[in-house]
PDB file of C-alpha atoms in Angstrom:
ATOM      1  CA  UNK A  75       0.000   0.000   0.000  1.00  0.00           C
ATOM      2  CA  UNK A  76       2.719   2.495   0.849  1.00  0.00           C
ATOM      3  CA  UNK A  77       4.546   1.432  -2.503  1.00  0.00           C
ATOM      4  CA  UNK A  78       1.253   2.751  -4.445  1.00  0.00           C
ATOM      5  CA  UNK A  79       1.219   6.116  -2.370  1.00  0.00           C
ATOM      6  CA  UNK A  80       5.189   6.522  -2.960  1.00  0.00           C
ATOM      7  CA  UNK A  81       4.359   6.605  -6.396  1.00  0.00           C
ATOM      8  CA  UNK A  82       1.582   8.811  -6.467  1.00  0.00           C
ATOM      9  CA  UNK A  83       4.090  11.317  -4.479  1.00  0.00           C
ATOM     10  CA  UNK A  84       6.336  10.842  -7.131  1.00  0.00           C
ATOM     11  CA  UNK A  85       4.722  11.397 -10.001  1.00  0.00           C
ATOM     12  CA  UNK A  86       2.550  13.693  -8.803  1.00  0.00           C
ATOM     13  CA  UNK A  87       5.278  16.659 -10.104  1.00  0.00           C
ATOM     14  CA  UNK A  88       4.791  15.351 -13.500  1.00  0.00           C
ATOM     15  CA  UNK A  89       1.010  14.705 -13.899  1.00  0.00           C
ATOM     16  CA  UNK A  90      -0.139  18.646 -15.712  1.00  0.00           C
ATOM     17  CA  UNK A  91       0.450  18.700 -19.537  1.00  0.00           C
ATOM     18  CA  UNK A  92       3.760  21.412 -18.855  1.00  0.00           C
ATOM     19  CA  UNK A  93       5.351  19.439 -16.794  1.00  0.00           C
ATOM     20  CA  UNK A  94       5.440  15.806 -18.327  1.00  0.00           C
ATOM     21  CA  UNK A  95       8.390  13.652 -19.128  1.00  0.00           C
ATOM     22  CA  UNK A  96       9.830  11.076 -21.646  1.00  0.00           C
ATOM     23  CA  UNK A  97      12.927   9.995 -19.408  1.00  0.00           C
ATOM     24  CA  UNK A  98      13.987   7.851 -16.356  1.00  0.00           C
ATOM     25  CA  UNK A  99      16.386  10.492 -15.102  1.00  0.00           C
ATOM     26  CA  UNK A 100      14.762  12.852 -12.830  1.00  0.00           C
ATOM     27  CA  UNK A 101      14.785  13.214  -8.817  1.00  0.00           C
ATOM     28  CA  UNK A 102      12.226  11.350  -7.196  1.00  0.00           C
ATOM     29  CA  UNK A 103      10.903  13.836  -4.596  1.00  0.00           C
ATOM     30  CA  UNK A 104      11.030  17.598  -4.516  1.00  0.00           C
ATOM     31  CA  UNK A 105       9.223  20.383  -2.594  1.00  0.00           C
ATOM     32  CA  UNK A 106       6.039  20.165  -4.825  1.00  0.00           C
ATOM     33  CA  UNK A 107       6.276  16.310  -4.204  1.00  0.00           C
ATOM     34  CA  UNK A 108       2.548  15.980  -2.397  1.00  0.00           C
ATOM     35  CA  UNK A 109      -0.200  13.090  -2.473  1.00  0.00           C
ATOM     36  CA  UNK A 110      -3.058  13.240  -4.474  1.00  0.00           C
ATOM     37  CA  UNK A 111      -6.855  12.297  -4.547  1.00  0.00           C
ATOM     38  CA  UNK A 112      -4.740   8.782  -5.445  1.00  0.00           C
ATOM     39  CA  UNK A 113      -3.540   8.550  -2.020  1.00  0.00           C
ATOM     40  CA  UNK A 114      -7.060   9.888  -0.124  1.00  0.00           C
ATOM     41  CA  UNK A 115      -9.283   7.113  -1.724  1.00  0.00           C
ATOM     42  CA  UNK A 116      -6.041   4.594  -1.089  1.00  0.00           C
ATOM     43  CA  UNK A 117      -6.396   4.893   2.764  1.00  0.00           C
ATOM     44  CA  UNK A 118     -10.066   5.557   2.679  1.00  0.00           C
ATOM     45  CA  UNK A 119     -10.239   2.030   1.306  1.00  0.00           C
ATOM     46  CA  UNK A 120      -7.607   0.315   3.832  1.00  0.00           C
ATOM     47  CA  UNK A 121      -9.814   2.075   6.449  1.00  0.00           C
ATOM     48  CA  UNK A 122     -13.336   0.338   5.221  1.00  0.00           C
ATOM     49  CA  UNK A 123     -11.537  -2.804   4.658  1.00  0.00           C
ATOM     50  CA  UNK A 124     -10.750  -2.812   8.989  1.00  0.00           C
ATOM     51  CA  UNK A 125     -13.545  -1.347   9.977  1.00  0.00           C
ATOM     52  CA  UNK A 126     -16.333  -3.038   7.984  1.00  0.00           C
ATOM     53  CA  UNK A 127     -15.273  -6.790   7.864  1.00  0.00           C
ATOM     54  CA  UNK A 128     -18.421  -7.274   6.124  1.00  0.00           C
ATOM     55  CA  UNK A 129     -17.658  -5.163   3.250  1.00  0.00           C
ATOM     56  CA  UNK A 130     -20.588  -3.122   2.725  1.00  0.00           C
ATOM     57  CA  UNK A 131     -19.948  -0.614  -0.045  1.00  0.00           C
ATOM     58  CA  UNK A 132     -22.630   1.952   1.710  1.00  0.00           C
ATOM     59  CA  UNK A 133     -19.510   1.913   4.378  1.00  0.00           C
ATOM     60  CA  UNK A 134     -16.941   2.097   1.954  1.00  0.00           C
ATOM     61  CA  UNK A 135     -19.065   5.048  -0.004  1.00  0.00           C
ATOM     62  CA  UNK A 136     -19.459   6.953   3.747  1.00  0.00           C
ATOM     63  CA  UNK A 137     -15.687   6.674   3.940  1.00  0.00           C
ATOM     64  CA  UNK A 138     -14.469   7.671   0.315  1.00  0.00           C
ATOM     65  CA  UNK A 139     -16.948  10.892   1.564  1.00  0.00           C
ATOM     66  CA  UNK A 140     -15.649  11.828   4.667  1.00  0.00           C
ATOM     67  CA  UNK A 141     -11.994  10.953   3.536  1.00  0.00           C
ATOM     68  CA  UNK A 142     -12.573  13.108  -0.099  1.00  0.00           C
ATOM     69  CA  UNK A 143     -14.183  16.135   2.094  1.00  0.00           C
ATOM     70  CA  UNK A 144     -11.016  16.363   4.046  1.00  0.00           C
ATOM     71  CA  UNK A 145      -8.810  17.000   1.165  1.00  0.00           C
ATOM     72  CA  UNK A 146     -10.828  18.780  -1.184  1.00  0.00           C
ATOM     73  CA  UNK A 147      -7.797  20.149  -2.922  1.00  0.00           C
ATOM     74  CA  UNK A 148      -5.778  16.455  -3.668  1.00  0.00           C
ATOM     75  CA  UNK A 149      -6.753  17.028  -7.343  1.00  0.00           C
ATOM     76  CA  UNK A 150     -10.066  14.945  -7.524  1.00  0.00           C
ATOM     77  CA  UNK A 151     -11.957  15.318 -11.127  1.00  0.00           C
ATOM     78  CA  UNK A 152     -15.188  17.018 -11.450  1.00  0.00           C
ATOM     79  CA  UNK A 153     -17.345  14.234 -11.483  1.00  0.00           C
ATOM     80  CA  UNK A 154     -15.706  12.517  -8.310  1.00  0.00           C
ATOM     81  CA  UNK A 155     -16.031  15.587  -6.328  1.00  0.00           C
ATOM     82  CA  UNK A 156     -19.982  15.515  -7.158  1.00  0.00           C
ATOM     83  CA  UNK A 157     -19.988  12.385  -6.406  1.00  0.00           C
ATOM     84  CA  UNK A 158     -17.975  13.178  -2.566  1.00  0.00           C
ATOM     85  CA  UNK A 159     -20.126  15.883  -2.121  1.00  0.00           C
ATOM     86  CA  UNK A 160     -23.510  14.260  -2.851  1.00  0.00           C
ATOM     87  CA  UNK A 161     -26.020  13.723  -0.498  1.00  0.00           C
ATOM     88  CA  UNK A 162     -27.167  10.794  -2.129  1.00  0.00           C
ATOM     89  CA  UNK A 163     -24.084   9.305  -3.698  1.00  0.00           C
ATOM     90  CA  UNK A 164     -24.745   7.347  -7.140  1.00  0.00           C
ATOM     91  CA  UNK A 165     -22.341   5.045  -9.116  1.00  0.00           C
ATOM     92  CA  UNK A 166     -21.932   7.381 -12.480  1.00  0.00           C
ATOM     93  CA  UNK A 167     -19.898   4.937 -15.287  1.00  0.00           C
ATOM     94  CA  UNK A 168     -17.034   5.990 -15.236  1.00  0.00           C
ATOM     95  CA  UNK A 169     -14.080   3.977 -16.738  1.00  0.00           C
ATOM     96  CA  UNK A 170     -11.672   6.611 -15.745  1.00  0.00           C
ATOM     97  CA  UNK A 171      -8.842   5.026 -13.685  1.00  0.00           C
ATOM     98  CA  UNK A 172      -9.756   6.060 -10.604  1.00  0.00           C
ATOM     99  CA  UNK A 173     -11.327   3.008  -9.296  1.00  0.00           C
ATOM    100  CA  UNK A 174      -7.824   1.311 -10.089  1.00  0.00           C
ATOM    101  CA  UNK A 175      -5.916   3.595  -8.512  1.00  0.00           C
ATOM    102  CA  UNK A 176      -7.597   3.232  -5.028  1.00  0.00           C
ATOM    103  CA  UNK A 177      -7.430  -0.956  -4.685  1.00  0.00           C
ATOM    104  CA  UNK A 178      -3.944  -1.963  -3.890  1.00  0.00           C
ATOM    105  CA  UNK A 179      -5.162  -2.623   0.056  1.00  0.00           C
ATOM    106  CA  UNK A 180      -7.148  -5.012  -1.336  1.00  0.00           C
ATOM    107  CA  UNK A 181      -4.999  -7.108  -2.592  1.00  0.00           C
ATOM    108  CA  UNK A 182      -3.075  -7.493   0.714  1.00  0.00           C
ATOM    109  CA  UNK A 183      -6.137  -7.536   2.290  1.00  0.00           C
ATOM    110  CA  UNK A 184      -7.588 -11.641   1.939  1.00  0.00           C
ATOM    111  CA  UNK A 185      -6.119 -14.828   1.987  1.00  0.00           C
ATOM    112  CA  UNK A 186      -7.734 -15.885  -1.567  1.00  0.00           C
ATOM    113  CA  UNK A 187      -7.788 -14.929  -4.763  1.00  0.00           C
ATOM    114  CA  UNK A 188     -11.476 -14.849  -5.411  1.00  0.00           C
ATOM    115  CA  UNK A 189     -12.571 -12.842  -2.304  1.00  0.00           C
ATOM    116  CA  UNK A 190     -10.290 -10.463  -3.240  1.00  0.00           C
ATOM    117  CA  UNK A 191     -11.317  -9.771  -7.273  1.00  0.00           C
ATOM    118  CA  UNK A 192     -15.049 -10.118  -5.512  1.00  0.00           C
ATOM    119  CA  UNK A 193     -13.853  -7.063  -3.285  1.00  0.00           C
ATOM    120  CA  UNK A 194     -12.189  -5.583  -5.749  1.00  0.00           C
ATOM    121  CA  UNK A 195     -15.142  -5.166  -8.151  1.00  0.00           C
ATOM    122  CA  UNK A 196     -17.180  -3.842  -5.377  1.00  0.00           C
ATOM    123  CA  UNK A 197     -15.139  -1.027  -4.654  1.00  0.00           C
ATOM    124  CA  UNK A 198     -14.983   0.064  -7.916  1.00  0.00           C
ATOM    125  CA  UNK A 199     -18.783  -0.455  -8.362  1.00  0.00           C
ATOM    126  CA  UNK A 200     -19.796   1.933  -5.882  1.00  0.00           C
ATOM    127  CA  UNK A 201     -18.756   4.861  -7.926  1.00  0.00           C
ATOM    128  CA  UNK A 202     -16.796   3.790 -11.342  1.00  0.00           C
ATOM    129  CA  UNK A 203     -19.334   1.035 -12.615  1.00  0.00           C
ATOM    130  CA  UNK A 204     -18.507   0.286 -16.359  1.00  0.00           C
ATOM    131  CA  UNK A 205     -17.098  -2.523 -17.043  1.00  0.00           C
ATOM    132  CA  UNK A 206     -13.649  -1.343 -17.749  1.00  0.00           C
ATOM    133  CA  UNK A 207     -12.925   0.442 -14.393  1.00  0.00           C
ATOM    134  CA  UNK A 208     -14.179  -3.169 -12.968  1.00  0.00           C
ATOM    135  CA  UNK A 209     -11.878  -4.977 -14.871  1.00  0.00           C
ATOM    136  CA  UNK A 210      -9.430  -2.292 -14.006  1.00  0.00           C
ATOM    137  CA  UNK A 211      -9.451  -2.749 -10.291  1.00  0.00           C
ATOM    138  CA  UNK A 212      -9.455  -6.644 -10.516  1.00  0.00           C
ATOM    139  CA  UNK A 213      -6.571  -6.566 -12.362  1.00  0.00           C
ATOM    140  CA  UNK A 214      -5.001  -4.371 -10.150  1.00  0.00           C
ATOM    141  CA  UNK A 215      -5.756  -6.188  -6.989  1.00  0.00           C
ATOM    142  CA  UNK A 216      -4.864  -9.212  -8.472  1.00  0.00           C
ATOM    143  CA  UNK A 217      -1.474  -8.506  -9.052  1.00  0.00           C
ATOM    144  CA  UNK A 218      -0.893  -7.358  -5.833  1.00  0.00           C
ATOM    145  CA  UNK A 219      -2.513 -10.704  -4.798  1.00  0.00           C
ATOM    146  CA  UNK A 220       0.041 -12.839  -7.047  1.00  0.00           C
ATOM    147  CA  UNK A 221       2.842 -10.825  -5.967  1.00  0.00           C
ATOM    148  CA  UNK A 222       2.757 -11.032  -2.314  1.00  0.00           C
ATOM    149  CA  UNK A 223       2.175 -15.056  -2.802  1.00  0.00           C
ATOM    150  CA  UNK A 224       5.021 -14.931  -4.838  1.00  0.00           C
ATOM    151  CA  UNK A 225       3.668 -15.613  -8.253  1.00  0.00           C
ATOM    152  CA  UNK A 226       6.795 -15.292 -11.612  1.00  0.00           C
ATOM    153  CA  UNK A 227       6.206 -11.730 -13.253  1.00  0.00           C
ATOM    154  CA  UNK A 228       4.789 -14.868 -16.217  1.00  0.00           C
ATOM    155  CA  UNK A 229       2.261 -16.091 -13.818  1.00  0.00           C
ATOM    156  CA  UNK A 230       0.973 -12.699 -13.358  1.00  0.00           C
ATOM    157  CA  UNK A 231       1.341 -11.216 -16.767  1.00  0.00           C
ATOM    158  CA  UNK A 232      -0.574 -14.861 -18.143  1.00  0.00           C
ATOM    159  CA  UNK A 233      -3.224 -13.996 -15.442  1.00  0.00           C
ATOM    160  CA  UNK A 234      -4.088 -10.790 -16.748  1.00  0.00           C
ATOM    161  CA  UNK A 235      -3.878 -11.367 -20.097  1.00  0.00           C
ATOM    162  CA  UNK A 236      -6.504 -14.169 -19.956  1.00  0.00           C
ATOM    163  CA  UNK A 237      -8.962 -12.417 -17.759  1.00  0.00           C
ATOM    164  CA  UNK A 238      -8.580  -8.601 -18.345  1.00  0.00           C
ATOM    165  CA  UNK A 239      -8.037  -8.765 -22.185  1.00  0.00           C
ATOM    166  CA  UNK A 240      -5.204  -6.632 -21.997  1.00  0.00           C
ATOM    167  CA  UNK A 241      -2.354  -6.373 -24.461  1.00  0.00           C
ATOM    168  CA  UNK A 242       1.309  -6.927 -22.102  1.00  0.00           C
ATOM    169  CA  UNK A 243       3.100  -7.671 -25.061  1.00  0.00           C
ATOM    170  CA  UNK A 244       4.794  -4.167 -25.337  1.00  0.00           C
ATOM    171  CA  UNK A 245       7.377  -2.693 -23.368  1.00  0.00           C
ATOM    172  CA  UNK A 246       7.971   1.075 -21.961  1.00  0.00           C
ATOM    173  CA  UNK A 247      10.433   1.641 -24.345  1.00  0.00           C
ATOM    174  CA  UNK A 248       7.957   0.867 -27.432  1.00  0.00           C
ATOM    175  CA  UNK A 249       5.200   3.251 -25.550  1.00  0.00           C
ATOM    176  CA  UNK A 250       6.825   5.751 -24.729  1.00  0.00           C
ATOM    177  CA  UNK A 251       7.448   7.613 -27.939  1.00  0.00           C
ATOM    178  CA  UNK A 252       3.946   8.047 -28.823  1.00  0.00           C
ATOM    179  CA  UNK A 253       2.602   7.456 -25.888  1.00  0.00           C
ATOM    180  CA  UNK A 254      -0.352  10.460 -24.738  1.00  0.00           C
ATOM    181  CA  UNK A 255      -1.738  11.182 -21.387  1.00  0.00           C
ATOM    182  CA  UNK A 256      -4.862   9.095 -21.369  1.00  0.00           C
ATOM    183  CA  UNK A 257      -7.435   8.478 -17.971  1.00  0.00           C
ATOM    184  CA  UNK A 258      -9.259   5.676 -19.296  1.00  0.00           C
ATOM    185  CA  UNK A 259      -8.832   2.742 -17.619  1.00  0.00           C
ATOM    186  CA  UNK A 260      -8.089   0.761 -20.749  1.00  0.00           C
ATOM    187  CA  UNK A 261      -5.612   3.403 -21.841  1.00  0.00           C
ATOM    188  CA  UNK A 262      -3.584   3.578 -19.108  1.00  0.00           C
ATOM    189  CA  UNK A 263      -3.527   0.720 -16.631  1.00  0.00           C
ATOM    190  CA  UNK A 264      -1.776  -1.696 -18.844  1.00  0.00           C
ATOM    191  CA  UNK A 265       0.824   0.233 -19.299  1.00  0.00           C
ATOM    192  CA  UNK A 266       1.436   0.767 -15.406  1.00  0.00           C
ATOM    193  CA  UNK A 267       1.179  -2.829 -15.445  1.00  0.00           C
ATOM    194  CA  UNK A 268       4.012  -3.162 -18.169  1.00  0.00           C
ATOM    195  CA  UNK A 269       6.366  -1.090 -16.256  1.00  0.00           C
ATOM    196  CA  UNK A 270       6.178  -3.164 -13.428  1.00  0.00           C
ATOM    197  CA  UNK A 271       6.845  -5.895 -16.017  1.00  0.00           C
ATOM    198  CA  UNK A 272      10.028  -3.823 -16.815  1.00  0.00           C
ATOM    199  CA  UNK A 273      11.355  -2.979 -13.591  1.00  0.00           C
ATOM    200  CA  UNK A 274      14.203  -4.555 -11.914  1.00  0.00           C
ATOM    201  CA  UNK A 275      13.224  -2.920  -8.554  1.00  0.00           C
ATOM    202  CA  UNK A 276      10.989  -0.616  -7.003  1.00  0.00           C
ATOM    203  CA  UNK A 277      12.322   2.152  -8.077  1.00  0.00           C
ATOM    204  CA  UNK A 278      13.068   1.430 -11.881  1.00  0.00           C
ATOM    205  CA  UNK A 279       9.629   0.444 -11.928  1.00  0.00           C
ATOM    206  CA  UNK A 280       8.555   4.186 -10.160  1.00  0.00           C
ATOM    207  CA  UNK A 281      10.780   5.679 -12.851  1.00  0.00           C
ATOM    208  CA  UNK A 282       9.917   3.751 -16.047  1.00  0.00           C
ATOM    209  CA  UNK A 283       5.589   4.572 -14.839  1.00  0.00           C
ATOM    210  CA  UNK A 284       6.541   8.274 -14.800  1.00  0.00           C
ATOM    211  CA  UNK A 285       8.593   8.186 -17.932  1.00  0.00           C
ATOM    212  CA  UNK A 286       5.753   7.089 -20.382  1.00  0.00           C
ATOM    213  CA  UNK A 287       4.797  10.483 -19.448  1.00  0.00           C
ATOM    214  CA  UNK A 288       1.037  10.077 -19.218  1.00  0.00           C
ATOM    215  CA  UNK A 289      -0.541  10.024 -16.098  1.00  0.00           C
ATOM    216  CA  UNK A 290       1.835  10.124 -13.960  1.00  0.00           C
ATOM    217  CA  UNK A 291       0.461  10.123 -10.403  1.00  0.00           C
ATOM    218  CA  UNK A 292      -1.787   7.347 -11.482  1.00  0.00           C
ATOM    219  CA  UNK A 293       0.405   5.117 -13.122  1.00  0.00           C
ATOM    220  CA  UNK A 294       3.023   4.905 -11.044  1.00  0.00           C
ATOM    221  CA  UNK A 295       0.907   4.424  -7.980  1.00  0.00           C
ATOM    222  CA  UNK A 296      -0.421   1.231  -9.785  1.00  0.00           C
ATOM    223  CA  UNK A 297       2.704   0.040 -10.852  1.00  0.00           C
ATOM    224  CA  UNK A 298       4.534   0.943  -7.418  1.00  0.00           C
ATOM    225  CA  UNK A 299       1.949  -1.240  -5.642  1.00  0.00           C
ATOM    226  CA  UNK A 300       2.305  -4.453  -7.592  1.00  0.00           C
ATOM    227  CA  UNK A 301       6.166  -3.263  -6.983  1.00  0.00           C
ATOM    228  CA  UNK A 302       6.203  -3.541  -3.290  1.00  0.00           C
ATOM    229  CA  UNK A 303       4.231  -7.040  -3.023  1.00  0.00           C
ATOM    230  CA  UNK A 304       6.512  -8.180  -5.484  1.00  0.00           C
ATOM    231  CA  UNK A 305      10.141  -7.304  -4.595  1.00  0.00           C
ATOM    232  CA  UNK A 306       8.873  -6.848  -0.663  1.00  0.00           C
ATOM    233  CA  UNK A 307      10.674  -3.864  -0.173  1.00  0.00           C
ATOM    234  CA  UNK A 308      11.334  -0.602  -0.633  1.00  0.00           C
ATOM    235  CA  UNK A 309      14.699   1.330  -0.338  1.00  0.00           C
ATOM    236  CA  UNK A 310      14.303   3.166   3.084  1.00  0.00           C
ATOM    237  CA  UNK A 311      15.401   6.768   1.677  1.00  0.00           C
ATOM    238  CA  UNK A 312      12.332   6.878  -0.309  1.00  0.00           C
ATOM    239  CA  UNK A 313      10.027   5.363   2.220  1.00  0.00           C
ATOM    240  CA  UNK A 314      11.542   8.231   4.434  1.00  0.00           C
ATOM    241  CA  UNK A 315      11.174  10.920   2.463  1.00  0.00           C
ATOM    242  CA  UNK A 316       7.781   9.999   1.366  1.00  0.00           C
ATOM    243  CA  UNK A 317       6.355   8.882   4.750  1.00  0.00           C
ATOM    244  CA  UNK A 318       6.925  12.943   5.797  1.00  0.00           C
ATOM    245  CA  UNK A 319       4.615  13.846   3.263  1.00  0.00           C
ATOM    246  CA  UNK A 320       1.707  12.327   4.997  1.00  0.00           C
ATOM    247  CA  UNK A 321      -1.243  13.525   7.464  1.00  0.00           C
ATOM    248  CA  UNK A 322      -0.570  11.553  10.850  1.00  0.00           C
ATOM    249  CA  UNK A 323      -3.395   9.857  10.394  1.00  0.00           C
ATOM    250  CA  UNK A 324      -2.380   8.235   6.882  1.00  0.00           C
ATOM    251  CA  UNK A 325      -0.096   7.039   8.725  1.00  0.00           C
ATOM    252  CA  UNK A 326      -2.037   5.733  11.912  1.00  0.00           C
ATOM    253  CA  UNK A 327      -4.286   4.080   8.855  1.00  0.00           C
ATOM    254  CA  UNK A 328      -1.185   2.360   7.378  1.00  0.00           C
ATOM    255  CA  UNK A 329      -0.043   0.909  10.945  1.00  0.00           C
ATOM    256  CA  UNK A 330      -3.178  -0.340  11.680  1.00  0.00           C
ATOM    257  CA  UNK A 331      -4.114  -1.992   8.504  1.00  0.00           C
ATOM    258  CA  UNK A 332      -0.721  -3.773   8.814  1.00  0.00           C
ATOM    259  CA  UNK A 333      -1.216  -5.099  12.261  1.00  0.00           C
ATOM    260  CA  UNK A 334      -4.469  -6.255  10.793  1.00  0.00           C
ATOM    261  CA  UNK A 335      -3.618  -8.107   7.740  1.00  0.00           C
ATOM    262  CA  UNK A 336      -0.733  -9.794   5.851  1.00  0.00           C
ATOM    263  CA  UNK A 337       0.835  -6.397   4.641  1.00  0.00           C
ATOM    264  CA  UNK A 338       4.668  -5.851   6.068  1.00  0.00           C
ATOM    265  CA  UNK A 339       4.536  -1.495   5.920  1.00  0.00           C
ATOM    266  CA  UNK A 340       8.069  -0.940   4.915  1.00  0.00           C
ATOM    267  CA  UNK A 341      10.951   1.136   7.225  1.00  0.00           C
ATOM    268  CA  UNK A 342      10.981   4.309   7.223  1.00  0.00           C
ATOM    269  CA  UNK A 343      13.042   5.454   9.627  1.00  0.00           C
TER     270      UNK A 343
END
């Protein structure tokens, strides 16, 4: 979970059309470093998935809500800020990537693979309910799931590709030329997925999601989540300089959620 919300930090720098970039070589954290909407629905989700063992989604949609209210400001779209701020909050069909970008505690979150694609779904479902942003999340949450029960990078890539649909058979360096900023789900989670594929390590896989200079924050917050539960670690000058960056009680949410369930939060100190 804290490998997703390093990499929304990171990227977050890079996500506005000015500021975008083609290349690996770039410093990982500077003063406009923050978290983003990314992060907010990230913890609002490990939070539902300790208090409500029952997994109601009208819990997880109180949470999102109260979490989302809090940070008005963490860059949320137009729509999902209706959505926060309704009284009477409706899934709207989105297949933005939002709903993928909030489900890594998930997938450290049950002890079997189909309770957690059955969770996944219905966390996307309360508010991004097309089909792609489903298939989105699952994926998503399945990696994380195959990772941290240490699945090959083939096992997980085969996985996908036979239940998601989606095309692995590229690399960053292929996308990257041409690639364009894109929100959909379809048109930008497989390629966070591919530069996990790439990576050697956590952060070559942080690097190579902000290089395809799309979305940024987004990307590399998917791919930096399927990171940590696969290489189970994280160097501890990033964790440190990222864990700073966070509200106390991110943190508190982090601690308790690994106390609670198989995740291992990394060292930060």
């Amino acid at each position: 979970m804290l490998g997703a919300i390093i990499g929304d930090i990171v990227g977050s720098r890079f996500e506005s059309h000015n500021s975008r970039i083609k290349t690996t070589d770039f410093e990982l954290f500077d003063k406009d470093s923050k978290f983003t909407d990314d992060t907010v629905l990230t913890i609002a989700v490990a939070d539902w998935l300790m208090r409500d063992k029952e997994n109601n989604p009208e819990i997880l949609v109180k949470l999102m809500q109260t979490y989302g209210r809090m940070y008005p400001n963490a860059g949320f779209s137009h729509a999902t800020k209706a959505w926060l701020n309704s009284d009477e909050p409706q899934p709207y069909g989105s297949f933005t990537n939002g709903a993928a970008m909030r489900v890594s505690p998930i997938g450290w979150a049950f002890n079997n693979l189909d309770d957690t694609l059955r969770i996944a779904e219905l966390s996307a479902a309360v508010s991004h309910d097309s089909l792609e942003a489903i298939t989105a999340a699952k994926a998503v949450a399945a990696a994380i799931f195959l990772a941290r029960n240490k699945a090959s990078k083939s096992d997980i890539k085969d996985f996908i590709v036979q239940n998601c649909g989606y095309d692995l058979n590229r690399t960053c360096d292929e996308i990257r030329p041409d690639y364009q900023a894109c929100f959909t789900c379809d048109g930008s989670v497989p390629e966070a997925i591919i530069a996990f594929m790439d990576g050697e390590d956590y952060e070559s896989v942080i690097r190579l999601a902000v290089s395809l200079g799309g979305d940024s924050d987004t990307q590399a917050c998917i791919a930096g989540g399927i990171a940590e539960a696969y290489y189970g670690q994280i160097p501890r000058k990033i964790t440190a300089k990222a864990i700073h960056k966070l509200p106390s009680q991110f943190r508190e949410v982090m601690f308790e959620f690994a106390m609670e369930t198989e995740y291992h939060l990394p060292k930060f100190k």
